[in-house]
Amino acid sequence: MSGARDRLLGRAADTGYAAGWRAVRMLPEPAARALFDRAGDWATAREGTGVRRLRANLRVVTGGTLSEAELDDLTRAAMRSYARYWQEAFRLPTLGLDRIVAGTTVPGIEHLEEARAAGRGVILALPHSGNWDAAGVWFINWLGGPFMTVAERLRPESLYRRFLDYRESLGMRVVPLTGGPRPSSEVLRDWLADGGSACLLVDRNLGAGGVPVTFFGRRATMPGGAALLAAETGASLHPVVCRFTDRGWRLQVHPEVPVTAGDDPRTAVPTAMQAVADAFTESIAERPEDWHMLGRIWPDVPADDPRPARRQPA
């Protein structure tokens, strides 16, 4: 019975996403933005586990300096930012390449240009911040060709395929984190060794193990694959943090994190990932509302407890 129920819910989710993609693209942009702002406010007011975890994460990011009322406002702003990501994700194919390129600023682009001039592949290590799909469209245009990324396998399979087809329609090459014909690390290694480039989300460790880092002053783990791939292939590793602007998007490119192939990976990979965590800390702290982390990052930071009275948005 539970299997049939799961299949039914999966089909409903897939159908809902498909309907959302179609409907939101038909709306005028101001109407779509207002609709998703309200959805973000509604989700904040419901105080689900993800929202309460986001609030706890933002408390860490802001160093406990905000009052509870200020933290409420920041959480609501973060959920609106997350809703903007989904609104843009549904509408991204209709925005067009020219608008995305014109609306994107990339401070630090000289770091990428230096690596490409040397004939090296590039690995962008990103957190879940801003709109990484829009960043991907910009990156494809800058590269003059596709890059490779990894996607967590979703349930049901039809929903996973829908997201996969969507991202590949934007020009990305996507490999599944698990369940593919070859391990994703092998596929990425071959791609990068041939001079290709990759984008990897690394602020949350989804598998077993991970590399210990200090992130906003607390112990956390991040996947070490980006650093290991840089060491194995000679690609340059750059932390990049995406954020929203009033008119578009901003991609902050940090200098290359050095990873030498001859170094012992047992020390080189943790050292490199700590440098990535430090770069994330710097950029996320500048605009924490655009960090859409509704999952657990720090083992000693649980989700906030539900509160019976929450200030409603004005």
mmCIF file of N, CA, C and O in Angstrom, residues 113-148:
data_model
loop_
_atom_site.group_PDB
_atom_site.id
_atom_site.type_symbol
_atom_site.label_atom_id
_atom_site.label_comp_id
_atom_site.label_asym_id
_atom_site.label_seq_id
_atom_site.Cartn_x
_atom_site.Cartn_y
_atom_site.Cartn_z
ATOM 1 N N GLU A 113 39.580 33.911 -16.464
ATOM 2 C CA GLU A 113 40.238 34.196 -17.737
ATOM 3 C C GLU A 113 41.687 33.724 -17.723
ATOM 4 O O GLU A 113 42.198 33.214 -18.734
ATOM 5 N N GLU A 114 42.358 33.890 -16.591
ATOM 6 C CA GLU A 114 43.753 33.449 -16.481
ATOM 7 C C GLU A 114 43.866 31.942 -16.650
ATOM 8 O O GLU A 114 44.757 31.444 -17.344
ATOM 9 N N ALA A 115 42.953 31.201 -16.017
ATOM 10 C CA ALA A 115 42.999 29.742 -16.127
ATOM 11 C C ALA A 115 42.724 29.296 -17.556
ATOM 12 O O ALA A 115 43.412 28.418 -18.095
ATOM 13 N N ARG A 116 41.725 29.894 -18.190
ATOM 14 C CA ARG A 116 41.385 29.495 -19.549
ATOM 15 C C ARG A 116 42.492 29.866 -20.538
ATOM 16 O O ARG A 116 42.757 29.140 -21.491
ATOM 17 N N ALA A 117 43.141 30.996 -20.305
ATOM 18 C CA ALA A 117 44.239 31.395 -21.182
ATOM 19 C C ALA A 117 45.384 30.394 -21.125
ATOM 20 O O ALA A 117 46.128 30.226 -22.098
ATOM 21 N N ALA A 118 45.518 29.725 -19.980
ATOM 22 C CA ALA A 118 46.557 28.708 -19.825
ATOM 23 C C ALA A 118 46.109 27.348 -20.355
ATOM 24 O O ALA A 118 46.846 26.365 -20.238
ATOM 25 N N GLY A 119 44.908 27.279 -20.930
ATOM 26 C CA GLY A 119 44.414 26.031 -21.493
ATOM 27 C C GLY A 119 43.907 25.043 -20.468
ATOM 28 O O GLY A 119 43.815 23.843 -20.760
ATOM 29 N N ARG A 120 43.538 25.514 -19.288
ATOM 30 C CA ARG A 120 43.095 24.631 -18.208
ATOM 31 C C ARG A 120 41.579 24.599 -18.121
ATOM 32 O O ARG A 120 40.893 25.566 -18.466
ATOM 33 N N GLY A 121 41.057 23.474 -17.657
ATOM 34 C CA GLY A 121 39.660 23.416 -17.298
ATOM 35 C C GLY A 121 39.416 24.231 -16.038
ATOM 36 O O GLY A 121 40.351 24.630 -15.327
ATOM 37 N N VAL A 122 38.154 24.494 -15.749
ATOM 38 C CA VAL A 122 37.775 25.306 -14.595
ATOM 39 C C VAL A 122 36.718 24.553 -13.797
ATOM 40 O O VAL A 122 35.761 24.017 -14.366
ATOM 41 N N ILE A 123 36.900 24.501 -12.488
ATOM 42 C CA ILE A 123 35.894 23.947 -11.580
ATOM 43 C C ILE A 123 35.355 25.087 -10.730
ATOM 44 O O ILE A 123 36.114 25.726 -9.990
ATOM 45 N N LEU A 124 34.062 25.358 -10.856
ATOM 46 C CA LEU A 124 33.412 26.337 -10.001
ATOM 47 C C LEU A 124 32.766 25.599 -8.837
ATOM 48 O O LEU A 124 31.926 24.722 -9.036
ATOM 49 N N ALA A 125 33.184 25.944 -7.620
ATOM 50 C CA ALA A 125 32.605 25.369 -6.400
ATOM 51 C C ALA A 125 31.632 26.391 -5.831
ATOM 52 O O ALA A 125 32.037 27.503 -5.481
ATOM 53 N N LEU A 126 30.351 26.016 -5.775
ATOM 54 C CA LEU A 126 29.315 26.970 -5.405
ATOM 55 C C LEU A 126 28.540 26.522 -4.178
ATOM 56 O O LEU A 126 28.375 25.322 -3.950
ATOM 57 N N PRO A 127 27.998 27.477 -3.418
ATOM 58 C CA PRO A 127 26.980 27.159 -2.409
ATOM 59 C C PRO A 127 25.592 27.315 -3.020
ATOM 60 O O PRO A 127 25.438 27.816 -4.145
ATOM 61 N N HIS A 128 24.571 26.905 -2.270
ATOM 62 C CA HIS A 128 23.185 27.064 -2.716
ATOM 63 C C HIS A 128 22.766 28.525 -2.484
ATOM 64 O O HIS A 128 22.065 28.848 -1.524
ATOM 65 N N SER A 129 23.229 29.403 -3.359
ATOM 66 C CA SER A 129 23.001 30.837 -3.168
ATOM 67 C C SER A 129 22.605 31.475 -4.483
ATOM 68 O O SER A 129 23.131 31.115 -5.546
ATOM 69 N N GLY A 130 21.685 32.438 -4.417
ATOM 70 C CA GLY A 130 21.249 33.121 -5.621
ATOM 71 C C GLY A 130 20.597 32.169 -6.602
ATOM 72 O O GLY A 130 19.860 31.260 -6.223
ATOM 73 N N ASN A 131 20.895 32.330 -7.870
ATOM 74 C CA ASN A 131 20.326 31.484 -8.913
ATOM 75 C C ASN A 131 21.463 30.811 -9.661
ATOM 76 O O ASN A 131 22.071 31.406 -10.556
ATOM 77 N N TRP A 132 21.779 29.568 -9.273
ATOM 78 C CA TRP A 132 22.897 28.863 -9.900
ATOM 79 C C TRP A 132 22.553 28.398 -11.309
ATOM 80 O O TRP A 132 23.451 28.155 -12.113
ATOM 81 N N ASP A 133 21.272 28.288 -11.649
ATOM 82 C CA ASP A 133 20.905 27.958 -13.024
ATOM 83 C C ASP A 133 21.203 29.135 -13.959
ATOM 84 O O ASP A 133 21.726 28.950 -15.063
ATOM 85 N N ALA A 134 20.853 30.359 -13.527
ATOM 86 C CA ALA A 134 21.193 31.540 -14.322
ATOM 87 C C ALA A 134 22.703 31.674 -14.443
ATOM 88 O O ALA A 134 23.225 32.034 -15.509
ATOM 89 N N ALA A 135 23.419 31.380 -13.351
ATOM 90 C CA ALA A 135 24.878 31.406 -13.405
ATOM 91 C C ALA A 135 25.394 30.403 -14.429
ATOM 92 O O ALA A 135 26.362 30.667 -15.154
ATOM 93 N N GLY A 136 24.734 29.254 -14.509
ATOM 94 C CA GLY A 136 25.137 28.246 -15.471
ATOM 95 C C GLY A 136 24.952 28.716 -16.904
ATOM 96 O O GLY A 136 25.802 28.452 -17.769
ATOM 97 N N VAL A 137 23.863 29.423 -17.165
ATOM 98 C CA VAL A 137 23.635 29.955 -18.514
ATOM 99 C C VAL A 137 24.736 30.955 -18.867
ATOM 100 O O VAL A 137 25.282 30.951 -19.982
ATOM 101 N N TRP A 138 25.072 31.828 -17.920
ATOM 102 C CA TRP A 138 26.175 32.780 -18.162
ATOM 103 C C TRP A 138 27.477 32.037 -18.421
ATOM 104 O O TRP A 138 28.236 32.388 -19.341
ATOM 105 N N PHE A 139 27.758 30.990 -17.645
ATOM 106 C CA PHE A 139 29.022 30.264 -17.749
ATOM 107 C C PHE A 139 29.137 29.561 -19.098
ATOM 108 O O PHE A 139 30.202 29.555 -19.727
ATOM 109 N N ILE A 140 28.039 28.986 -19.566
ATOM 110 C CA ILE A 140 28.044 28.334 -20.879
ATOM 111 C C ILE A 140 28.380 29.353 -21.968
ATOM 112 O O ILE A 140 29.165 29.083 -22.881
ATOM 113 N N ASN A 141 27.774 30.534 -21.870
ATOM 114 C CA ASN A 141 28.059 31.573 -22.860
ATOM 115 C C ASN A 141 29.523 31.985 -22.797
ATOM 116 O O ASN A 141 30.179 32.166 -23.833
ATOM 117 N N TRP A 142 30.057 32.127 -21.585
ATOM 118 C CA TRP A 142 31.459 32.540 -21.429
ATOM 119 C C TRP A 142 32.409 31.464 -21.934
ATOM 120 O O TRP A 142 33.412 31.764 -22.590
ATOM 121 N N LEU A 143 32.100 30.218 -21.651
ATOM 122 C CA LEU A 143 32.937 29.112 -22.111
ATOM 123 C C LEU A 143 32.860 28.922 -23.620
ATOM 124 O O LEU A 143 33.803 28.437 -24.244
ATOM 125 N N GLY A 144 31.718 29.270 -24.179
ATOM 126 C CA GLY A 144 31.479 28.957 -25.579
ATOM 127 C C GLY A 144 31.112 27.503 -25.789
ATOM 128 O O GLY A 144 31.260 26.952 -26.892
ATOM 129 N N GLY A 145 30.620 26.859 -24.765
ATOM 130 C CA GLY A 145 30.247 25.452 -24.835
ATOM 131 C C GLY A 145 29.749 24.971 -23.489
ATOM 132 O O GLY A 145 29.675 25.735 -22.530
ATOM 133 N N PRO A 146 29.408 23.703 -23.384
ATOM 134 C CA PRO A 146 28.793 23.185 -22.149
ATOM 135 C C PRO A 146 29.804 22.986 -21.027
ATOM 136 O O PRO A 146 31.011 22.918 -21.240
ATOM 137 N N PHE A 147 29.281 22.905 -19.824
ATOM 138 C CA PHE A 147 30.044 22.428 -18.676
ATOM 139 C C PHE A 147 29.315 21.228 -18.106
ATOM 140 O O PHE A 147 28.184 20.928 -18.475
ATOM 141 N N MET A 148 29.955 20.549 -17.178
ATOM 142 C CA MET A 148 29.361 19.367 -16.567
ATOM 143 C C MET A 148 29.009 19.657 -15.113
ATOM 144 O O MET A 148 29.719 20.399 -14.424
#
